[in-house]
Amino acid sequence: YADMGGDVVPSNQIRVDVTTGPVPTAPLNFSGTVNGSLVNLTWSPPANAGVAPVQTYVIEAGSQPGLSDIANFLTGTPTPGYAAVVPNGNYYVRVRASCASGLGPPTPDVRIIVGPPPPGAPTLSGGATGPGGVVLTWTAAPAPGAPVTGYQLHAGSGPGLSNIAVLPLQQLGYAAADVPPGTYYVRVVGLSSQGPGEPSNELVVVIP
C-alpha cells in the first residue's frame, strides 16, 4: 500500500508452508551381501509408492549406527538396488526414498563388513573379590578376524546394557578396588580396524 507521501510500504510478512503431497515411507526388505569387495544392496519400493512415486533413492553409510559420515548420495534412479566395489571396512548402511514432495524416512541400518571380519568373542571370567574389589580376565579374541587393536569393558545395570561404564583397555584383564556396591552386568569386546567384534559371555558381578 502507499503511505501519505505516496511511497509504497510493504505489508507484514507471513510464512506459508506448501506441501505437494505425501513423502515416501521407508523402502522395504533392505538387505546387503558382500562378495569379495563387491557390495550388493537390494530393497523393494516403499509401501506408499503408488501415491508418492519415487524419483530416486538416497544411500547413507556411516562408521556407527545412524551416522552418514562415510557416504550420502543419490542413486539417480527410481529402480531399487545398488552395487559398488567398496574398500575394506565396517559400514552401517541405510536407504531412503525421495519424491517430488521430499525425502522419506530411512530403513533400519544394515551392517556391511568388507574384508576380514571383526574379532570373535573373548571368554570372560572373574568376579568380585570383596567390598569394592573386582578382578576380571579374558582370553584373546579368537581367529579368524581382523587383528585386535584393544578391548572395551562394558558394564550395565541390566543384561546387555552399557549404561554404567565403557572402559578402553589394552591388556587381557582388569582389576579395581574402589567399585561402588551394586550389581553389574559385564562383557568385554575386542576392537579392530573393522569395528567392534562379538561380545564375550556376560558375567553378573555383585559388589558388596
Backbone as numpy.savetxt, mean C-alpha at the origin, in Angstrom:
# Nx Ny Nz CAx CAy CAz Cx Cy Cz
-23.97 46.47 -13.69 -24.83 47.64 -13.69 -23.94 48.87 -13.69
-24.51 50.07 -13.92 -23.74 51.32 -13.95 -23.98 52.10 -12.68
-22.91 52.71 -12.14 -23.10 53.56 -10.96 -23.57 54.94 -11.40
-23.72 55.87 -10.45 -24.26 57.19 -10.75 -23.38 57.97 -11.71
-22.08 57.60 -11.79 -21.18 58.31 -12.70 -21.14 57.66 -14.07
-21.92 56.60 -14.28 -21.94 55.96 -15.58 -20.94 54.84 -15.74
-20.08 54.56 -14.72 -19.12 53.47 -14.82 -19.81 52.13 -14.58
-19.29 51.10 -15.25 -19.84 49.76 -15.08 -19.21 49.12 -13.85
-20.04 48.68 -12.92 -19.58 48.07 -11.68 -19.99 46.60 -11.69
-19.04 45.66 -11.51 -19.41 44.25 -11.54 -20.22 43.86 -10.31
-21.07 42.86 -10.49 -21.85 42.34 -9.37 -20.97 41.49 -8.47
-21.53 41.06 -7.35 -20.83 40.10 -6.51 -20.68 38.78 -7.25
-19.63 38.01 -6.87 -19.37 36.73 -7.52 -20.02 35.60 -6.74
-20.51 34.62 -7.45 -21.00 33.40 -6.83 -20.33 32.22 -7.52
-20.15 31.14 -6.78 -19.55 29.93 -7.32 -20.64 28.99 -7.82
-20.47 28.52 -9.02 -21.41 27.58 -9.60 -20.66 26.31 -9.97
-20.98 25.19 -9.35 -20.39 23.90 -9.67 -21.30 23.16 -10.65
-20.73 22.77 -11.78 -21.51 22.09 -12.81 -20.97 20.68 -12.98
-21.82 19.71 -12.87 -21.43 18.34 -13.15 -22.21 17.85 -14.35
-21.58 17.08 -15.18 -22.20 16.62 -16.41 -22.76 15.21 -16.29
-22.59 14.58 -15.18 -23.08 13.22 -15.02 -22.26 12.45 -14.01
-22.57 11.18 -13.83 -21.85 10.38 -12.84 -20.43 10.05 -13.29
-19.55 9.85 -12.33 -18.21 9.36 -12.62 -18.22 7.85 -12.51
-17.26 7.18 -13.13 -17.25 5.71 -13.08 -17.01 5.20 -11.66
-17.57 4.07 -11.38 -17.21 3.36 -10.16 -15.86 2.67 -10.40
-15.34 2.00 -9.38 -14.03 1.36 -9.52 -14.09 0.21 -10.54
-13.04 0.05 -11.34 -12.99 -1.12 -12.22 -13.10 -2.42 -11.42
-13.54 -3.46 -12.10 -13.80 -4.74 -11.44 -12.69 -5.75 -11.75
-12.54 -6.71 -10.86 -11.69 -7.89 -11.09 -10.24 -7.53 -11.42
-9.70 -6.55 -10.72 -8.32 -6.11 -10.99 -7.34 -7.15 -10.46
-6.36 -7.52 -11.31 -5.33 -8.47 -10.90 -4.09 -8.23 -11.73
-2.98 -8.81 -11.30 -1.72 -8.65 -12.01 -0.92 -9.94 -11.99
-0.22 -10.21 -13.08 0.67 -11.36 -13.16 2.04 -10.90 -13.62
3.06 -11.66 -13.25 4.44 -11.32 -13.59 5.07 -12.51 -14.29
5.71 -12.24 -15.42 6.46 -13.25 -16.16 7.83 -12.67 -16.47
8.82 -13.00 -15.63 10.13 -12.36 -15.78 10.01 -10.90 -15.40
10.29 -10.00 -16.35 10.15 -8.56 -16.13 8.85 -8.01 -16.70
8.05 -8.86 -17.32 6.81 -8.41 -17.94 5.67 -8.48 -16.93
5.03 -7.33 -16.71 3.88 -7.25 -15.81 2.62 -7.08 -16.66
1.65 -7.92 -16.42 0.39 -7.87 -17.15 -0.74 -7.58 -16.17
-1.40 -6.44 -16.34 -2.51 -6.04 -15.48 -3.82 -6.23 -16.23
-4.79 -6.84 -15.59 -6.09 -7.05 -16.21 -7.19 -6.57 -15.28
-8.30 -6.14 -15.87 -9.47 -5.73 -15.11 -10.67 -5.68 -16.03
-11.84 -5.50 -15.46 -13.09 -5.36 -16.20 -13.62 -3.94 -16.04
-14.45 -3.48 -16.99 -15.00 -2.12 -16.87 -15.80 -1.94 -15.59
-15.97 -0.69 -15.14 -16.79 -0.43 -13.95 -18.23 -0.92 -14.13
-18.89 -1.16 -13.03 -20.27 -1.65 -13.09 -21.21 -0.64 -13.73
-20.90 0.66 -13.61 -21.78 1.68 -14.17 -21.26 2.25 -15.49
-20.47 1.46 -16.21 -19.90 1.95 -17.47 -20.98 2.34 -18.49
-22.17 1.77 -18.34 -23.24 2.12 -19.27 -23.72 3.55 -19.14
-23.65 4.11 -17.93 -24.10 5.49 -17.72 -22.93 6.45 -17.54
-21.73 5.92 -17.36 -20.51 6.73 -17.25 -19.45 6.11 -18.16
-19.58 6.31 -19.48 -18.68 5.64 -20.43 -17.22 6.00 -20.18
-16.39 4.97 -20.07 -14.98 5.17 -19.78 -14.26 5.72 -21.01
-13.48 6.77 -20.82 -12.64 7.32 -21.88 -11.21 6.79 -21.80
-10.73 6.61 -20.58 -9.38 6.08 -20.37 -9.29 5.57 -18.95
-8.22 4.87 -18.66 -7.96 4.38 -17.31 -6.68 5.05 -16.79
-6.57 5.13 -15.49 -5.40 5.68 -14.82 -4.78 4.59 -13.96
-3.50 4.33 -14.17 -2.77 3.34 -13.38 -1.87 4.08 -12.40
-1.98 3.72 -11.15 -1.15 4.30 -10.09 -0.32 3.19 -9.45
0.94 3.49 -9.16 1.82 2.52 -8.51 2.65 3.24 -7.45
2.78 2.61 -6.28 3.52 3.23 -5.20 4.41 2.24 -4.48
5.29 2.78 -3.67 6.20 1.95 -2.88 5.54 1.41 -1.62
4.37 1.96 -1.27 3.58 1.49 -0.13 2.11 1.52 -0.53
1.27 0.77 0.17 -0.16 0.78 -0.18 -0.74 2.20 -0.22
-1.49 2.50 -1.27 -2.15 3.79 -1.40 -1.32 4.90 -1.98
0.01 4.70 -2.12 0.87 5.74 -2.66 0.93 5.67 -4.19
1.27 6.81 -4.80 1.46 6.90 -6.25 2.82 7.52 -6.56
3.83 7.21 -5.72 5.13 7.85 -5.87 6.02 7.20 -6.92
5.57 6.11 -7.53 6.35 5.46 -8.58 5.76 5.73 -9.96
4.45 5.67 -10.09 3.82 5.90 -11.39 2.40 6.40 -11.21
1.97 7.24 -12.15 0.60 7.76 -12.20 0.37 8.24 -13.63
-0.30 7.42 -14.45 -0.40 7.76 -15.87 -1.69 7.22 -16.47
-2.06 7.80 -17.61 -3.23 7.38 -18.37 -2.85 6.25 -19.32
-3.73 5.28 -19.46 -3.49 4.26 -20.48 -3.80 4.78 -21.87
-4.66 5.81 -21.96 -4.99 6.41 -23.25 -6.02 5.64 -24.06
-6.70 4.67 -23.44 -7.68 3.87 -24.15 -8.77 3.41 -23.19
-10.01 3.26 -23.68 -11.07 2.72 -22.82 -11.05 1.19 -22.72
-10.12 0.57 -23.42 -10.01 -0.90 -23.37 -9.28 -1.31 -22.09
-9.86 -2.17 -21.29 -9.18 -2.60 -20.05 -7.92 -3.39 -20.35
-6.93 -3.25 -19.46 -5.71 -4.04 -19.55 -4.49 -3.20 -19.89
-3.36 -3.65 -19.37 -2.10 -2.95 -19.62 -0.95 -3.92 -19.36
0.09 -3.86 -20.18 1.28 -4.69 -20.00 2.51 -3.85 -20.24
3.57 -4.10 -19.48 4.83 -3.35 -19.63 5.96 -4.15 -19.01
7.16 -3.88 -19.50 8.38 -4.40 -18.89 8.77 -3.46 -17.75
8.96 -4.02 -16.56 9.12 -3.23 -15.34 10.41 -3.65 -14.64
11.18 -2.68 -14.11 12.39 -3.04 -13.35 12.06 -3.85 -12.09
13.05 -4.58 -11.61 12.87 -5.31 -10.35 12.41 -4.36 -9.26
11.48 -4.81 -8.47 10.99 -3.98 -7.38 9.70 -4.52 -6.79
9.22 -3.80 -5.79 8.02 -4.14 -5.05 7.03 -3.00 -5.26
5.89 -3.28 -5.87 4.96 -2.23 -6.28 3.57 -2.52 -5.73
2.90 -1.45 -5.31 1.50 -1.53 -4.93 0.72 -0.76 -5.99
-0.13 -1.48 -6.73 -0.73 -0.95 -7.95 -2.25 -0.95 -7.83
-2.86 0.09 -8.39 -4.32 0.17 -8.47 -4.70 0.86 -9.78
-5.97 0.79 -10.16 -6.42 1.40 -11.40 -7.73 2.14 -11.15
-7.91 3.26 -11.86 -9.14 4.05 -11.82 -9.67 4.20 -13.23
-10.95 4.46 -13.34 -11.56 4.76 -14.63 -11.89 6.24 -14.70
-11.77 6.81 -15.90 -12.04 8.23 -16.10 -13.01 8.40 -17.25
-13.97 9.32 -17.09 -14.90 9.65 -18.16 -15.01 11.16 -18.26
-15.94 11.64 -19.09 -16.09 13.08 -19.30 -16.45 13.82 -18.01
-17.06 13.11 -17.06 -17.48 13.75 -15.81 -16.39 13.77 -14.75
-15.34 13.00 -14.94 -14.27 13.01 -13.95 -13.68 11.63 -13.72
-12.87 11.57 -12.67 -12.11 10.38 -12.32 -12.80 9.63 -11.21
-12.91 8.31 -11.39 -13.58 7.50 -10.38 -12.64 7.01 -9.30
-13.17 6.26 -8.33 -12.37 5.75 -7.21 -11.46 4.61 -7.65
-10.43 4.30 -6.85 -9.48 3.24 -7.23 -9.97 1.86 -6.85
-9.40 0.88 -7.52 -9.55 -0.51 -7.09 -8.74 -0.73 -5.81
-8.95 -1.83 -5.11 -8.01 -2.19 -4.06 -6.61 -2.41 -4.63
-5.60 -2.14 -3.84 -4.22 -2.34 -4.28 -3.92 -3.81 -4.55
-3.11 -4.03 -5.58 -2.53 -5.34 -5.85 -1.02 -5.21 -5.71
-0.40 -6.09 -4.94 1.04 -6.06 -4.77 1.71 -6.82 -5.90
2.61 -6.15 -6.61 3.33 -6.74 -7.73 4.81 -6.80 -7.36
5.40 -7.98 -7.44 6.81 -8.17 -7.12 7.52 -8.64 -8.38
8.46 -7.83 -8.86 9.25 -8.19 -10.03 10.67 -8.50 -9.56
11.20 -9.65 -9.95 12.51 -10.06 -9.47 12.37 -11.02 -8.31
13.45 -11.19 -7.53 13.40 -12.14 -6.41 12.34 -11.71 -5.40
11.71 -12.67 -4.74 10.68 -12.32 -3.77 11.30 -11.69 -2.52
10.48 -10.99 -1.73 10.96 -10.50 -0.44 11.36 -11.67 0.46
12.02 -11.39 1.58 12.46 -12.46 2.47 11.31 -13.31 2.99
11.63 -14.55 3.31 10.64 -15.42 3.93 10.44 -15.08 5.39
9.65 -15.90 6.07 9.29 -15.62 7.47 10.34 -16.16 8.42
10.90 -15.31 9.30 11.77 -15.82 10.36 10.96 -16.63 11.38
11.65 -17.31 12.26 11.00 -18.01 13.38 11.36 -17.28 14.66
10.35 -16.80 15.36 10.53 -15.96 16.55 10.35 -16.79 17.81
11.21 -16.54 18.80 11.08 -17.23 20.08 11.49 -16.26 21.20
11.22 -16.67 22.43 11.56 -15.83 23.58 10.32 -15.38 24.30
10.49 -14.38 25.16 9.36 -13.86 25.92 9.82 -13.03 27.09
8.92 -12.86 28.06 9.22 -12.05 29.23 10.22 -12.77 30.13
11.09 -11.97 30.77 12.08 -12.52 31.70 11.85 -12.03 33.12
10.77 -11.29 33.35 10.48 -10.74 34.65 9.88 -9.37 34.51
9.65 -8.64 35.60 9.07 -7.31 35.52 9.90 -6.40 34.59
9.28 -5.90 33.53 9.95 -4.99 32.61 10.91 -5.64 31.64
11.17 -6.94 31.78 12.20 -7.58 30.98 11.64 -8.44 29.86
12.31 -8.39 28.71 11.94 -9.23 27.59 13.20 -9.56 26.79
13.30 -10.81 26.34 14.38 -11.23 25.45 13.75 -12.00 24.30
14.02 -11.55 23.07 13.49 -12.19 21.88 14.64 -12.54 20.94
14.54 -13.68 20.30 15.51 -14.06 19.28 14.74 -14.63 18.09
15.36 -14.58 16.90 14.74 -15.14 15.71 15.78 -15.65 14.74
15.34 -16.55 13.90 16.22 -17.09 12.87 16.29 -16.11 11.70
17.35 -16.22 10.92 17.46 -15.41 9.71 16.34 -15.77 8.75
15.86 -14.78 8.00 14.81 -15.04 7.02 15.30 -16.08 6.02
14.52 -17.11 5.77 15.00 -18.21 4.93 14.99 -17.86 3.44
15.82 -18.56 2.68 15.82 -18.47 1.22 14.65 -19.32 0.68
14.20 -19.09 -0.58 14.70 -18.04 -1.47 14.11 -16.69 -1.10
14.78 -15.68 -1.52 14.31 -14.32 -1.25 15.43 -13.33 -1.45
15.07 -12.06 -1.59 16.06 -11.02 -1.73 16.91 -10.92 -0.47
18.17 -10.50 -0.57 19.03 -10.38 0.61 18.42 -9.46 1.67
18.53 -9.89 2.91 17.97 -9.13 4.02 18.86 -7.93 4.33
18.24 -6.76 4.44 18.96 -5.54 4.81 18.73 -5.14 6.26
17.84 -5.80 6.94 17.54 -5.50 8.33 16.23 -6.16 8.72
15.80 -5.89 9.93 14.57 -6.47 10.44 13.73 -5.38 11.09
12.43 -5.66 11.22 11.52 -4.81 11.98 10.82 -5.67 13.02
10.81 -5.17 14.24 10.08 -5.82 15.32 8.77 -5.07 15.50
7.65 -5.77 15.36 6.33 -5.16 15.47 5.68 -5.62 16.77
5.11 -4.67 17.51 4.39 -4.99 18.75 3.06 -4.28 18.73
2.01 -5.02 19.07 0.67 -4.44 19.07 -0.12 -4.85 20.29
-1.26 -4.19 20.45 -2.14 -4.48 21.58 -3.09 -5.63 21.28
-3.07 -6.11 20.04 -3.91 -7.23 19.65 -3.25 -8.01 18.53
-3.78 -9.17 18.17 -3.18 -9.98 17.11 -3.05 -9.21 15.79
-1.86 -9.27 15.20 -1.63 -8.64 13.91 -1.43 -7.15 13.93
-1.55 -6.50 15.09 -1.41 -5.05 15.18 0.04 -4.63 15.39
0.33 -3.38 14.98 1.65 -2.79 15.20 1.50 -1.40 15.81
0.47 -1.22 16.63 0.14 0.11 17.15 0.94 0.50 18.39
1.78 -0.38 18.90 2.60 -0.03 20.07 4.03 0.32 19.66
4.62 -0.47 18.77 6.01 -0.18 18.38 6.33 -0.87 17.06
7.15 -0.20 16.25 7.78 -0.78 15.06 9.25 -0.39 15.16
10.11 -1.35 15.52 11.50 -1.06 15.81 12.40 -1.58 14.70
13.24 -0.72 14.09 14.21 -1.20 13.10 15.41 -1.82 13.81
15.83 -2.99 13.37 16.93 -3.71 13.99 17.82 -4.33 12.92
19.08 -4.54 13.26 20.01 -5.20 12.36 20.37 -6.60 12.85
20.26 -6.84 14.13 20.68 -8.11 14.70 19.52 -9.10 14.75
19.85 -10.34 15.10 18.85 -11.40 15.20 18.36 -11.56 16.64
18.06 -10.46 17.28 17.58 -10.53 18.65 17.28 -9.16 19.20
16.56 -9.15 20.32 16.18 -7.89 20.97 16.02 -8.17 22.46
16.54 -7.27 23.27 16.41 -7.38 24.73 16.13 -6.01 25.31
15.28 -5.96 26.32 14.98 -4.70 27.01 14.65 -5.00 28.45
14.89 -4.02 29.32 14.64 -4.20 30.75 13.66 -3.18 31.30
13.07 -2.35 30.43 12.20 -1.27 30.91 10.87 -1.25 30.16
10.36 -2.41 29.78 9.09 -2.47 29.05 7.94 -2.30 30.05
6.99 -1.40 29.77 5.86 -1.22 30.69 5.03 -2.49 30.81
4.40 -2.70 31.95 3.54 -3.87 32.12 2.44 -3.90 31.06
2.10 -5.09 30.64 1.04 -5.22 29.65 1.18 -6.50 28.85
0.25 -6.69 27.94 0.25 -7.84 27.04 0.56 -7.35 25.64
1.58 -7.94 25.02 2.06 -7.50 23.72 2.00 -8.66 22.72
1.53 -8.35 21.53 1.53 -9.31 20.42 2.68 -8.93 19.50
3.67 -9.82 19.36 4.95 -9.46 18.78 5.26 -10.33 17.55
5.77 -9.68 16.50 6.21 -10.36 15.29 7.48 -9.70 14.79
8.23 -10.38 13.93 9.41 -9.80 13.31 9.32 -10.05 11.81
9.82 -9.07 11.03 9.75 -9.10 9.58 11.12 -8.78 9.01
11.56 -9.53 8.01 12.80 -9.21 7.31 12.56 -8.15 6.25
13.52 -7.24 6.09 13.43 -6.16 5.11 14.42 -6.42 3.99
14.10 -5.89 2.80 14.99 -6.06 1.65 14.70 -4.98 0.63
15.47 -4.97 -0.45 15.22 -4.03 -1.53 13.88 -4.30 -2.21
13.32 -5.47 -2.00 12.02 -5.84 -2.56 10.88 -5.58 -1.58
11.19 -4.88 -0.50 10.16 -4.57 0.47 10.16 -5.54 1.64
9.19 -5.41 2.55 9.14 -6.30 3.71 8.76 -7.72 3.31
9.29 -8.67 4.06 8.99 -10.07 3.80 7.79 -10.56 4.59
7.68 -11.86 4.66 6.59 -12.48 5.41 6.85 -12.34 6.91
5.81 -12.05 7.70 6.00 -11.94 9.15 6.25 -13.30 9.78
6.99 -13.26 10.89 7.23 -14.48 11.66 5.96 -14.94 12.35
6.07 -16.04 13.05 5.01 -16.43 13.98 4.85 -15.33 15.02
3.67 -15.22 15.59 3.39 -14.17 16.56 3.47 -14.73 17.98
4.20 -14.00 18.84 4.29 -14.36 20.25 3.41 -13.42 21.08
2.81 -13.96 22.10 2.09 -13.14 23.08 3.02 -13.01 24.29
3.49 -11.79 24.54 4.44 -11.52 25.62 3.71 -10.74 26.71
3.67 -11.33 27.90 3.00 -10.67 29.05 4.07 -10.17 30.00
4.13 -8.86 30.16 5.11 -8.24 31.05 4.43 -7.92 32.37
4.86 -8.54 33.47 4.22 -8.29 34.77 4.54 -6.90 35.31
